[in-house]
Coordinates of C-alpha atoms and ligand atoms in Angstrom, one line a residue:
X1 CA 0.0 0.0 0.0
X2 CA 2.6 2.3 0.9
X3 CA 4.5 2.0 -2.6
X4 CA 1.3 3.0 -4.0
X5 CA 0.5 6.5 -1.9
X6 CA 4.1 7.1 -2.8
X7 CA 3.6 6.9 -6.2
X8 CA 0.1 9.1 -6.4
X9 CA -0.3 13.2 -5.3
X10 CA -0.4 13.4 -1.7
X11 CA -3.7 13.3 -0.6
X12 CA -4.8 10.9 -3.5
X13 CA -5.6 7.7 -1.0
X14 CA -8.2 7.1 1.9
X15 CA -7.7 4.3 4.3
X16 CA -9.5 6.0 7.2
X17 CA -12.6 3.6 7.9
X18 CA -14.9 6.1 8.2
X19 CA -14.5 7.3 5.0
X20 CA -13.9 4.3 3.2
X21 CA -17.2 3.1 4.5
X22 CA -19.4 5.5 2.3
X23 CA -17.8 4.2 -0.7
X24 CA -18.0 1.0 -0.2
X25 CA -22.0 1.0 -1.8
X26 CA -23.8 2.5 -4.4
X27 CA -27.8 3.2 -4.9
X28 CA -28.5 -0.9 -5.0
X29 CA -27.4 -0.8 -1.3
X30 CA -25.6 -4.2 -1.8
X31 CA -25.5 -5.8 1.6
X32 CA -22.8 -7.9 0.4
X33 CA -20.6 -5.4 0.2
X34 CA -16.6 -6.0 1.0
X35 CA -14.2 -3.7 2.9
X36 CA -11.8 -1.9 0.7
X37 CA -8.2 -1.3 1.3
X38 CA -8.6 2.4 0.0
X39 CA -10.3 4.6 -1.8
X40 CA -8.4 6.4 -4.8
X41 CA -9.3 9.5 -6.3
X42 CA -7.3 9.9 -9.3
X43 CA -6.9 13.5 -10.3
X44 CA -5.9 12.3 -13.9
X45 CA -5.0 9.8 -16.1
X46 CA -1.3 9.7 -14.7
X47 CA -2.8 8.3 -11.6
X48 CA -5.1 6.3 -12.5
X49 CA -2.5 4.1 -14.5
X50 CA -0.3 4.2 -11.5
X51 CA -3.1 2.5 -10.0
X52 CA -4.1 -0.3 -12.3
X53 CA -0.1 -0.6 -12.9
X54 CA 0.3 -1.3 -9.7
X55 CA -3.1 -3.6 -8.6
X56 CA -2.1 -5.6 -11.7
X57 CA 1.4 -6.0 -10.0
X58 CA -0.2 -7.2 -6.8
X59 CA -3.0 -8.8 -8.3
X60 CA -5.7 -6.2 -6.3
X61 CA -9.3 -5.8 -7.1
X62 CA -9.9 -2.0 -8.7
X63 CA -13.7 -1.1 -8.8
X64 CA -14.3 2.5 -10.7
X65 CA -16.3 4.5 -9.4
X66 CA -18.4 7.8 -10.4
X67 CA -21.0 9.4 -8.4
X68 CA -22.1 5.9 -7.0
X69 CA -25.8 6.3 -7.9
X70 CA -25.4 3.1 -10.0
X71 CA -28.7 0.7 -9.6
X72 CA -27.1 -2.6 -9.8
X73 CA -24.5 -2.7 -7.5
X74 CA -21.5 -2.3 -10.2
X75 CA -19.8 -0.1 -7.8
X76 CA -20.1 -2.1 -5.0
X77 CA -16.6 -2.4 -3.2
X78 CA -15.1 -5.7 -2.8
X79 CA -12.9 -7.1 0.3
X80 CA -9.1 -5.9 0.2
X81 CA -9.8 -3.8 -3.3
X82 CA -9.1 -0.4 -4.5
X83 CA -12.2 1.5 -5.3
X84 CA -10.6 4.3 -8.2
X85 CA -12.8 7.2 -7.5
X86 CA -12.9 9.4 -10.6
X87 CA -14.5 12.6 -8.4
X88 CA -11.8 14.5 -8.8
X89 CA -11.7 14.5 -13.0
X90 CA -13.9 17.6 -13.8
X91 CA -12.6 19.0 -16.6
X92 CA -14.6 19.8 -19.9
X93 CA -14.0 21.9 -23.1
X94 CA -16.5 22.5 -25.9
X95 CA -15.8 22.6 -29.4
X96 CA -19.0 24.5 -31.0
X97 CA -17.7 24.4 -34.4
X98 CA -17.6 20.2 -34.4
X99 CA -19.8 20.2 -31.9
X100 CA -18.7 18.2 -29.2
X101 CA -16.7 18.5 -26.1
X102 CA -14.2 16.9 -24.1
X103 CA -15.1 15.7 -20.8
X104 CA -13.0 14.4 -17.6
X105 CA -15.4 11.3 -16.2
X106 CA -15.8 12.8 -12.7
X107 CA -18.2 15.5 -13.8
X108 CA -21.6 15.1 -13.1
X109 CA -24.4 14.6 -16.7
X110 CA -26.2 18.2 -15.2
X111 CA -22.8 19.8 -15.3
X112 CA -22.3 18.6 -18.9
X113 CA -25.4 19.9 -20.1
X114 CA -24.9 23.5 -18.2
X115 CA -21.7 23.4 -19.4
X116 CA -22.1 23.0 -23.2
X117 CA -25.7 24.9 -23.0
X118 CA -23.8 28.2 -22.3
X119 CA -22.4 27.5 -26.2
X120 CA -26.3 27.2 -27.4
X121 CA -25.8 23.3 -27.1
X122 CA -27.2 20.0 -25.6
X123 CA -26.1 16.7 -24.6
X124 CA -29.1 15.1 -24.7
X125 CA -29.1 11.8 -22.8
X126 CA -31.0 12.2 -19.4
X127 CA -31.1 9.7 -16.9
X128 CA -33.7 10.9 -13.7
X129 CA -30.3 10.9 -11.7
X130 CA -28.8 13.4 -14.0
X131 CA -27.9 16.2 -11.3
X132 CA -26.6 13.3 -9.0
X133 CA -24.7 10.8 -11.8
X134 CA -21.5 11.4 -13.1
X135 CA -20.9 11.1 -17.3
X136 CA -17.9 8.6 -17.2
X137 CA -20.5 6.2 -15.0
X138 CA -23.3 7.3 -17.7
X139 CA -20.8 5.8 -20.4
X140 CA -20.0 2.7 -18.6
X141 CA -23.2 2.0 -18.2
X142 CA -24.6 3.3 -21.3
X143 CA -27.3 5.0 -19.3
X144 CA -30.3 6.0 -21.0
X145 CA -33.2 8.3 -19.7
X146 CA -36.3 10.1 -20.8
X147 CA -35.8 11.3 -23.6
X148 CA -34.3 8.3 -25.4
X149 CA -37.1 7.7 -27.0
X150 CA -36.3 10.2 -29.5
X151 CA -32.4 11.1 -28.9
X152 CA -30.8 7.6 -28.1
X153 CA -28.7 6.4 -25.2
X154 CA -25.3 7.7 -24.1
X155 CA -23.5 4.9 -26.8
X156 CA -25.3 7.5 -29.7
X157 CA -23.0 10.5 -28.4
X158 CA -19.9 8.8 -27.2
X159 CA -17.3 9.5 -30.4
X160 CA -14.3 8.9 -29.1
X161 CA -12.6 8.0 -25.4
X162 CA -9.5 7.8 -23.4
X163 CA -9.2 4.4 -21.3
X164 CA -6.6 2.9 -19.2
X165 CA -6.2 -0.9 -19.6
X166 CA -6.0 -3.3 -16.3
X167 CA -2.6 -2.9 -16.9
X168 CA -2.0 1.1 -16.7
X169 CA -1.8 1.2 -20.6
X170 CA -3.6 4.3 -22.2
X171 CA -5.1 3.7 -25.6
X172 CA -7.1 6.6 -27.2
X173 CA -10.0 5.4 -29.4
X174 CA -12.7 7.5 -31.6
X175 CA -12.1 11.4 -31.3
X176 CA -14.0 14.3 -32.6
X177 CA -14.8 13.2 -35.5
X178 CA -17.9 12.8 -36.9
X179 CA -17.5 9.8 -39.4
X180 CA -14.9 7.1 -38.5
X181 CA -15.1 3.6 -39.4
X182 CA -11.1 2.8 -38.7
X183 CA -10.4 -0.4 -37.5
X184 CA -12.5 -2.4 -35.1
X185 CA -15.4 -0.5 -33.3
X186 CA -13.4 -0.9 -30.0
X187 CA -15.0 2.8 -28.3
X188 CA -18.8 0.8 -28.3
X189 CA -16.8 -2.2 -26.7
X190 CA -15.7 0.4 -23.6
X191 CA -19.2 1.9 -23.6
X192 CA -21.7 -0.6 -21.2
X193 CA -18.8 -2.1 -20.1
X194 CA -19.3 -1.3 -16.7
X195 CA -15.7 -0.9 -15.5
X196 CA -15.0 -4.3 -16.3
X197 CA -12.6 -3.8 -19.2
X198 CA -10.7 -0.6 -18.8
X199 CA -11.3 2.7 -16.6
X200 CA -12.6 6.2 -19.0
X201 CA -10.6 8.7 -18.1
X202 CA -12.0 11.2 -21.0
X203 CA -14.8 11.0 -23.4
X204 CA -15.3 13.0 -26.5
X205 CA -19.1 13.6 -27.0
X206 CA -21.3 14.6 -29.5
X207 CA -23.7 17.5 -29.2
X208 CA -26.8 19.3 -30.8
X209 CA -28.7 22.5 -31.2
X210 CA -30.7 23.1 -28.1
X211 CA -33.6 21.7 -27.6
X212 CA -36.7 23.4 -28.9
X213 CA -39.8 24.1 -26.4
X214 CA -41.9 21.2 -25.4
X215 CA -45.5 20.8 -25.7
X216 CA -46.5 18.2 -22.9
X217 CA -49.5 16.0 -22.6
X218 CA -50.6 13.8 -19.3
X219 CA -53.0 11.7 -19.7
X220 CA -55.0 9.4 -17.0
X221 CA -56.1 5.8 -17.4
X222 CA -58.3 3.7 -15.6
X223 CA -56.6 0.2 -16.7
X224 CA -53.3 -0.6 -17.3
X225 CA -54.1 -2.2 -20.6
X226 CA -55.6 1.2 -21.7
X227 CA -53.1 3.0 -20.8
X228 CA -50.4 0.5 -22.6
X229 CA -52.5 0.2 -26.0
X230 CA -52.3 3.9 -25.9
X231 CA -48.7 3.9 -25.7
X232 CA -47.9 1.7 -29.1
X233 CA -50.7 4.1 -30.4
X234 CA -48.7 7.3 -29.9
X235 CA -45.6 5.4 -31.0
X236 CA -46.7 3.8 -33.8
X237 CA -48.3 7.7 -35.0
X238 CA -45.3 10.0 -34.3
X239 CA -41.9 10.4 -32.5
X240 CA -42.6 12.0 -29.1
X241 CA -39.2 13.7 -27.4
X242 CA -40.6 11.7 -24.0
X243 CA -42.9 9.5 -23.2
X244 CA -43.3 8.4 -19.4
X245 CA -45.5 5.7 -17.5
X246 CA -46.4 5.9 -14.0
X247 CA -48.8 3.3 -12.2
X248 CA -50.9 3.8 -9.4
X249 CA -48.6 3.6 -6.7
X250 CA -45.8 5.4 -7.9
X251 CA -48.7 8.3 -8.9
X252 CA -49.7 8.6 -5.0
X253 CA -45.8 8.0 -4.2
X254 CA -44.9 11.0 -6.0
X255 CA -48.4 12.9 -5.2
X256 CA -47.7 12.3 -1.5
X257 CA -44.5 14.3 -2.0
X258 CA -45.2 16.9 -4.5
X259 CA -48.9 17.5 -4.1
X260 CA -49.4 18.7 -7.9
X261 CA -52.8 17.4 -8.6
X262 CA -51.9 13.9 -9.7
X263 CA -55.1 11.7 -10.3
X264 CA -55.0 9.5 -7.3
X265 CA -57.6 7.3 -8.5
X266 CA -55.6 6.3 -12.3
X267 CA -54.7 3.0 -12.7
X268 CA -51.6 4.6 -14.9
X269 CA -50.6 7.9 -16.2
X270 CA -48.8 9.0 -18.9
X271 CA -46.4 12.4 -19.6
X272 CA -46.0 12.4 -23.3
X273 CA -43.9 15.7 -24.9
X274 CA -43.4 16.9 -28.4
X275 CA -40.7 19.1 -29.6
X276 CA -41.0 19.0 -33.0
X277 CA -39.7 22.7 -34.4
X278 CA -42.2 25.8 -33.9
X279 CA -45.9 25.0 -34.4
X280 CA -45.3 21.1 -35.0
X281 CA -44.8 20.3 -31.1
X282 CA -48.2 21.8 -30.6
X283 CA -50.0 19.9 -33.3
X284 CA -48.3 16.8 -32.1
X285 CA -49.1 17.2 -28.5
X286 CA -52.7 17.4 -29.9
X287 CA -52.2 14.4 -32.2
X288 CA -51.3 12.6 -28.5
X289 CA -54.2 13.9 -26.6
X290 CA -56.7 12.8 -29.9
X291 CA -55.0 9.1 -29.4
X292 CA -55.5 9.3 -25.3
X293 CA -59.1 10.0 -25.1
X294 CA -59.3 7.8 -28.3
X295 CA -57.6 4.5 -26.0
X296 CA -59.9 5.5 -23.2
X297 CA -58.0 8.6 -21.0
X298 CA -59.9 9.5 -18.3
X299 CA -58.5 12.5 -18.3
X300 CA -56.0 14.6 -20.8
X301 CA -54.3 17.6 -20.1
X302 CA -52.1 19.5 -22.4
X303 CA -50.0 22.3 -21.6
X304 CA -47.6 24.7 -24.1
X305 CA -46.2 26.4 -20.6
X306 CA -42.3 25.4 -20.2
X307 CA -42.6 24.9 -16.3
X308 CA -46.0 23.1 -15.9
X309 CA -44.1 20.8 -18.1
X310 CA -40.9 20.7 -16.6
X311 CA -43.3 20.2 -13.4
X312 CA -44.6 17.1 -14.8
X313 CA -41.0 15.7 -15.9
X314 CA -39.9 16.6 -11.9
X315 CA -42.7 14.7 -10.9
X316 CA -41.9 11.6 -13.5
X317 CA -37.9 11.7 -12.6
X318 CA -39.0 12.0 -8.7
X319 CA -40.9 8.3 -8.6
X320 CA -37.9 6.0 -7.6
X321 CA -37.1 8.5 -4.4
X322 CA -41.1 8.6 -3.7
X323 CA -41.5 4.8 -3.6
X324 CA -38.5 4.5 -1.6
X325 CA -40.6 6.4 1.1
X326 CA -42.6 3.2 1.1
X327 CA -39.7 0.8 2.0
X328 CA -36.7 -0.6 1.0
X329 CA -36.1 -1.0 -2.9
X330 CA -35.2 -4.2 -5.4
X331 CA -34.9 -2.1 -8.4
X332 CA -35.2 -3.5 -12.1
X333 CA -34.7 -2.7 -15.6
X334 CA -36.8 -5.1 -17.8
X335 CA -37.1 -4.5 -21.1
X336 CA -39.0 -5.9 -24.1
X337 CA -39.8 -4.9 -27.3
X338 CA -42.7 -2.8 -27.3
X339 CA -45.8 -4.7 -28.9
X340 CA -45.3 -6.9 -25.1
X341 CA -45.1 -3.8 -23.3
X342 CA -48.5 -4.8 -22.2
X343 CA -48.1 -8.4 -21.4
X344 CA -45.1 -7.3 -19.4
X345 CA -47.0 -4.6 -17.4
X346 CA -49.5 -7.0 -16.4
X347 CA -47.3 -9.6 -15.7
X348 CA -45.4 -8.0 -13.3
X349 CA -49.0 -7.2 -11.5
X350 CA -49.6 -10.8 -11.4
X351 CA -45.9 -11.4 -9.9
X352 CA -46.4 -9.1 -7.2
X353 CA -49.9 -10.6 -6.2
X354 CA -48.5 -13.8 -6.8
X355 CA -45.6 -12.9 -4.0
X356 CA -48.2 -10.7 -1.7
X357 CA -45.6 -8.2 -2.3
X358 CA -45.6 -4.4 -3.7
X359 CA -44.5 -4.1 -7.0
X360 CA -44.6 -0.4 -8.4
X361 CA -44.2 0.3 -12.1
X362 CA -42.7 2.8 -14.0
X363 CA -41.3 3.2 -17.4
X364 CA -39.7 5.4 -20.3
X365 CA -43.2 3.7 -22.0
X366 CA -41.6 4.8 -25.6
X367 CA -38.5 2.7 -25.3
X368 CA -40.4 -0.5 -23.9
X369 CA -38.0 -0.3 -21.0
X370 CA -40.0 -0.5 -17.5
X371 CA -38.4 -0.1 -13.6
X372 CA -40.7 -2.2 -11.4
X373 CA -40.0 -1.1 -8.2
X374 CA -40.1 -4.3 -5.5
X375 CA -40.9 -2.5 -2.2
X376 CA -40.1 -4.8 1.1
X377 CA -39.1 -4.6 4.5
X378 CA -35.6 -6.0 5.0
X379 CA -36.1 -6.8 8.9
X380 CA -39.3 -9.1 7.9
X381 CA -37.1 -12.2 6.3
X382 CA -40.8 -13.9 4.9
X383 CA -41.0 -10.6 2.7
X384 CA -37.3 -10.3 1.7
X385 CA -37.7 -14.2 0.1
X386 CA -40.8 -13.0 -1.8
X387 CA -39.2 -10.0 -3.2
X388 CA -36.3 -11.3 -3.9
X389 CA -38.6 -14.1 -6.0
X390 CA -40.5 -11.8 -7.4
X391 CA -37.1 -9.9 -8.5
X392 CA -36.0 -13.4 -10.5
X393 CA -39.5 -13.9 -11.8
X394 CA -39.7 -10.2 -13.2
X395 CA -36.0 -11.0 -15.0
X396 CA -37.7 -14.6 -16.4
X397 CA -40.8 -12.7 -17.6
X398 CA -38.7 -10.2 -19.4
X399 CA -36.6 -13.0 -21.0
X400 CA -39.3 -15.2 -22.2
X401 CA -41.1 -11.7 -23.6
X402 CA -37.9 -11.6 -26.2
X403 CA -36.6 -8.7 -23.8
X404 CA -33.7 -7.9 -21.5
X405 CA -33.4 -8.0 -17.6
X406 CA -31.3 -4.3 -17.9
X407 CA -31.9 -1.5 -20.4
X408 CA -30.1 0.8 -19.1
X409 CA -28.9 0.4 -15.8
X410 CA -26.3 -2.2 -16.2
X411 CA -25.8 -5.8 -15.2
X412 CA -23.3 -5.2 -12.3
X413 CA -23.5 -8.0 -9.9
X414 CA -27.5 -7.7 -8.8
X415 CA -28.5 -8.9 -12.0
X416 CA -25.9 -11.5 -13.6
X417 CA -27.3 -14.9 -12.3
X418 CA -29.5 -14.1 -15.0
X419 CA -27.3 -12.7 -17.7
X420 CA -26.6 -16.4 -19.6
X421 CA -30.6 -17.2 -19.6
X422 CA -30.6 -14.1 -21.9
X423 CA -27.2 -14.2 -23.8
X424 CA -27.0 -18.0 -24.6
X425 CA -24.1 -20.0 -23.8
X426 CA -21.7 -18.9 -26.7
X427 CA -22.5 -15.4 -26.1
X428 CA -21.4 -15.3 -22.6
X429 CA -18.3 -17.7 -23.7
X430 CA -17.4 -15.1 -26.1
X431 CA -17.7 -11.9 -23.1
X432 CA -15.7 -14.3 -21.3
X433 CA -13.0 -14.1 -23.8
X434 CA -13.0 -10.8 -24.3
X435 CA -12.7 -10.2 -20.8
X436 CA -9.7 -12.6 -20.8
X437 CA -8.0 -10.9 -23.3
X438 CA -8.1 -7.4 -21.7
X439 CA -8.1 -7.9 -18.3
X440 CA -6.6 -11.5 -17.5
X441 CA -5.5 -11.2 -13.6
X442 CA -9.5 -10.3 -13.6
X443 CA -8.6 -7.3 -11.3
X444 CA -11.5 -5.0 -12.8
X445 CA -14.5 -4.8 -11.6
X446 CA -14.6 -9.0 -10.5
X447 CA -18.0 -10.3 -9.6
X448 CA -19.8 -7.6 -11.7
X449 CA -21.1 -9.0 -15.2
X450 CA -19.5 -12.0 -14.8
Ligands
LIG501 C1 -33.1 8.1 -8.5 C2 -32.3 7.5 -9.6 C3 -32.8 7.6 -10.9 C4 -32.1 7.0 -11.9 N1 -32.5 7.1 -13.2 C5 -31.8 6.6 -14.3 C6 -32.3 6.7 -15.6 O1 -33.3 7.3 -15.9 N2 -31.5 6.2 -16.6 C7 -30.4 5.5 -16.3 O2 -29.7 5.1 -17.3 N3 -29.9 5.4 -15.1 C8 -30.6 5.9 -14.0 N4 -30.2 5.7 -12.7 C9 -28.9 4.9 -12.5 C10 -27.6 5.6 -12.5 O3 -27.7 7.0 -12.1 C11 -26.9 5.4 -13.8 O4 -26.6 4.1 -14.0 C12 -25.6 6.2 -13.9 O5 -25.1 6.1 -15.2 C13 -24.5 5.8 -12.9 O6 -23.5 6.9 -12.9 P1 -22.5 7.0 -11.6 O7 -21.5 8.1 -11.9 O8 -23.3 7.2 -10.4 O9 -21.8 5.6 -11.7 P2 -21.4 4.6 -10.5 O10 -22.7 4.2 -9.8 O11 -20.3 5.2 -9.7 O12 -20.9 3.4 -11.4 C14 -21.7 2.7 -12.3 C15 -20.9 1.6 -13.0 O13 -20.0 2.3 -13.9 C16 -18.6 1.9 -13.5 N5 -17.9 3.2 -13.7 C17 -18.1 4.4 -13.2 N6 -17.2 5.3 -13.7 C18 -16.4 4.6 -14.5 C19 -15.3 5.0 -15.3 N7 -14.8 6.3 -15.4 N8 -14.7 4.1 -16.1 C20 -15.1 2.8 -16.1 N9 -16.1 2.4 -15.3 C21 -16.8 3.3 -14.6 C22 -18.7 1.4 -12.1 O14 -17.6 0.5 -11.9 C23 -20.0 0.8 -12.1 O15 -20.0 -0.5 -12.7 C24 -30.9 6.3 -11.7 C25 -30.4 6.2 -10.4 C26 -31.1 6.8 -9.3 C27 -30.5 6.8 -8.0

């Protein structure tokens, strides 16, 4: 240890326990989590290198870590590890003439967007955590958010990144351009990858215009199925720039907190927004209120006003910290392709009455890619065993639907028991391989993924 504080800025490495101890989780709460040795926070790429060099050398465990609000427990320290805390990398420059800029990982997505928005640009992926996640654990997990639907995931604005290998060797791939199709497409590889192959030091991303005003529509249902056949209606009619799903309990959830009016009695609600240029995000928001009350909306309201609907968005992003009020979380990240959106919704109803247990659902409806919320109480063991069932059988649902147990969220080590029933056999042989190859003492990241 002391070869390694030698070779690092002073003030680089924790070993206080108290300090250590708030890094040793992220947002899954993984009660499995291990003691570290230390904490690193790397104020560059020299010293993140001179970590890895040296955890290969000893064959130590290095887990990277952003912000921590990771949902799957991919930051989760393990015993006698490094945890390489990228805090400290906050650097950013924007290019407005290419568009893009140049990010350290340590800066957080709402800093990025501020940041590039003083040039008249956006960075548009959005996760709800956005003011709390940082943008090097947004490319390692190839977050997503709301308004994927339209814009894409973080992979669709990563062009280029700096990453140091398991073995402290820094490799450049991609860069600010906006066509390249040299050599292998190794900058996807590193994005998802969830710190298992390599740690991102810098990313080069890819920016727009700003956003035009949104039109914003929210509309009530009294079924589930209404408000699901609704959804593939709006879809399968236009290209909304959101499109979010809240059932019942998540509605009171986030009513309980915000008191904005929510209809308490819906079995689901929908925000829907348009931002199609000038007159167009009107008409469209009017298009989507036609198709609500069309699929059965018991009630639709439309709004031009910029805050209402940003009031409506808060609300949407606010559900996971409002169901948490009811109890302890298992979080997931089912996906399926959208004409089972519906059998999944009311599957996972029948799971949770099934297991007797809570099971809130909400979803960025437009990309087919749901978060049922499993709310227990970890002192009552009984509960804990259903949740945790219900937890598998949500994964298993998703799976035989022809979806995926994360789309966005990650793998990390809450979810990979169930990684092969989704990838196959020679899929998971071939990650295995891969992983191998780039990281063979299996110091990064071990027990996430894998
Ligand atoms: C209330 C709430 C709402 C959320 N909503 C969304 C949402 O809408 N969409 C969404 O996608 N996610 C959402 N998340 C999940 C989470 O915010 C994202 O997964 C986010 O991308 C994690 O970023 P982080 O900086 O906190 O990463 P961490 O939690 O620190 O790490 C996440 C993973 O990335 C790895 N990692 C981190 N930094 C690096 C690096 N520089 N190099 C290599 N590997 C690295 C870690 O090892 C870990 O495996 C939400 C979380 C919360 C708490």
């Amino acid at each position: 240890m002391r070869d390694l504080i030698d070779r690092l800025p002073g003030g680089s490495v924790i070993t206080d326990p108290d300090l250590l101890y708030g890094y040793r989780q992220d947002w899954a709460r993984d009660p499995g989590a291990g003691n570290p040795l230390a904490v690193v926070r790397a104020s560059g790429t020299a010293d993140v290198a001179a970590t890895l060099r040296w955890a290969n050398q000893h064959r130590i465990a290095v887990v990277p870590r952003g912000a921590g609000s990771g949902l799957s427990g991919g930051a989760t320290a393990v015993d006698g590890g490094i945890v390489l805390s990228t805090e400290r990398m906050r650097a950013i420059t924007v290019d407005p003439i290419t568009r893009t800029a140049v990010v350290q990982p340590g800066l957080l997505n709402a800093e990025v967007k501020r940041a590039v928005a003083e040039h008249g640009l956006w960075y548009p992926p959005d996760p709800s955590s956005f003011e709390i996640c940082s943008i090097g654990g947004n490319a390692a997990t190839n977050a997503g958010g709301l308004c994927c639907v339209k814009y894409g995931v973080t992979a669709d604005y990563v062009l280029g990144m700096e990453v140091v290998l398991a073995d402290g060797t820094v490799v450049r791939l991609g860069g600010p351009r906006l066509k390249d199709s040299a050599g292998l497409s190794l900058t996807k590889l590193f994005v998802g990858s969830e710190g298992t192959l390599g740690v991102i030091t810098e990313l080069t991303l890819r920016l727009l215009p700003a956003q035009p005003p949104q039109s914003t529509v929210v509309a009530s249902f009294a079924t589930l199925t209404d408000a699901t056949t609704a959804i593939l209606a709006i879809t399968g009619t236009l290209r909304p720039s959101m499109l979010e799903f809240m059932d019942a309990v998540a509605i009171n959830a986030v009513e309980d907190e915000m008191r904005m009016g929510l209809d308490r009695e819906a079995a689901g609600l929908l925000v829907a927004r348009s931002d199609a240029p000038g007159e167009f995000a009107r008409r469209e928001a009017e298009i989507m209120v036609a198709v609500c009350q069309r699929e059965g909306a018991t009630e639709v309201f439309h709004t031009e006003d910029p805050e209402e609907g940003a009031a409506f968005t808060a609300a949407r992003r606010f559900a996971i910290p409002a169901v948490e009020k009811l109890g302890t979380l298992l979080l997931e990240d089912v996906g399926v392709p959208l004409p089972r959106l519906g059998d999944l919704i009311t599957g996972v109803a029948a799971i949770a009455e099934r297991n007797d247990v809570i099971v809130s659902v909400i979803a960025h409806a437009g990309d087919g890619n749901t978060h049922p919320l499993i709310v227990h109480d970890p002192t009552d063991a009984a509960m804990t065993e259903r949740a945790h069932a219900a937890f598998g059988e949500i994964m298993d649902l998703a799976i035989a639907l022809g979806g995926t147990i994360t789309g966005e969220h990650g793998v990390g080590r809450l979810k990979k028991a169930w990684l092969p029933d989704q990838l196959g056999p020679d899929v998971m042989a071939l990650t295995r391989r891969i992983k191998d190859a780039l990281d063979p003492h299996s110091i990064l990241n071990p027990g996430s993924i894998l």
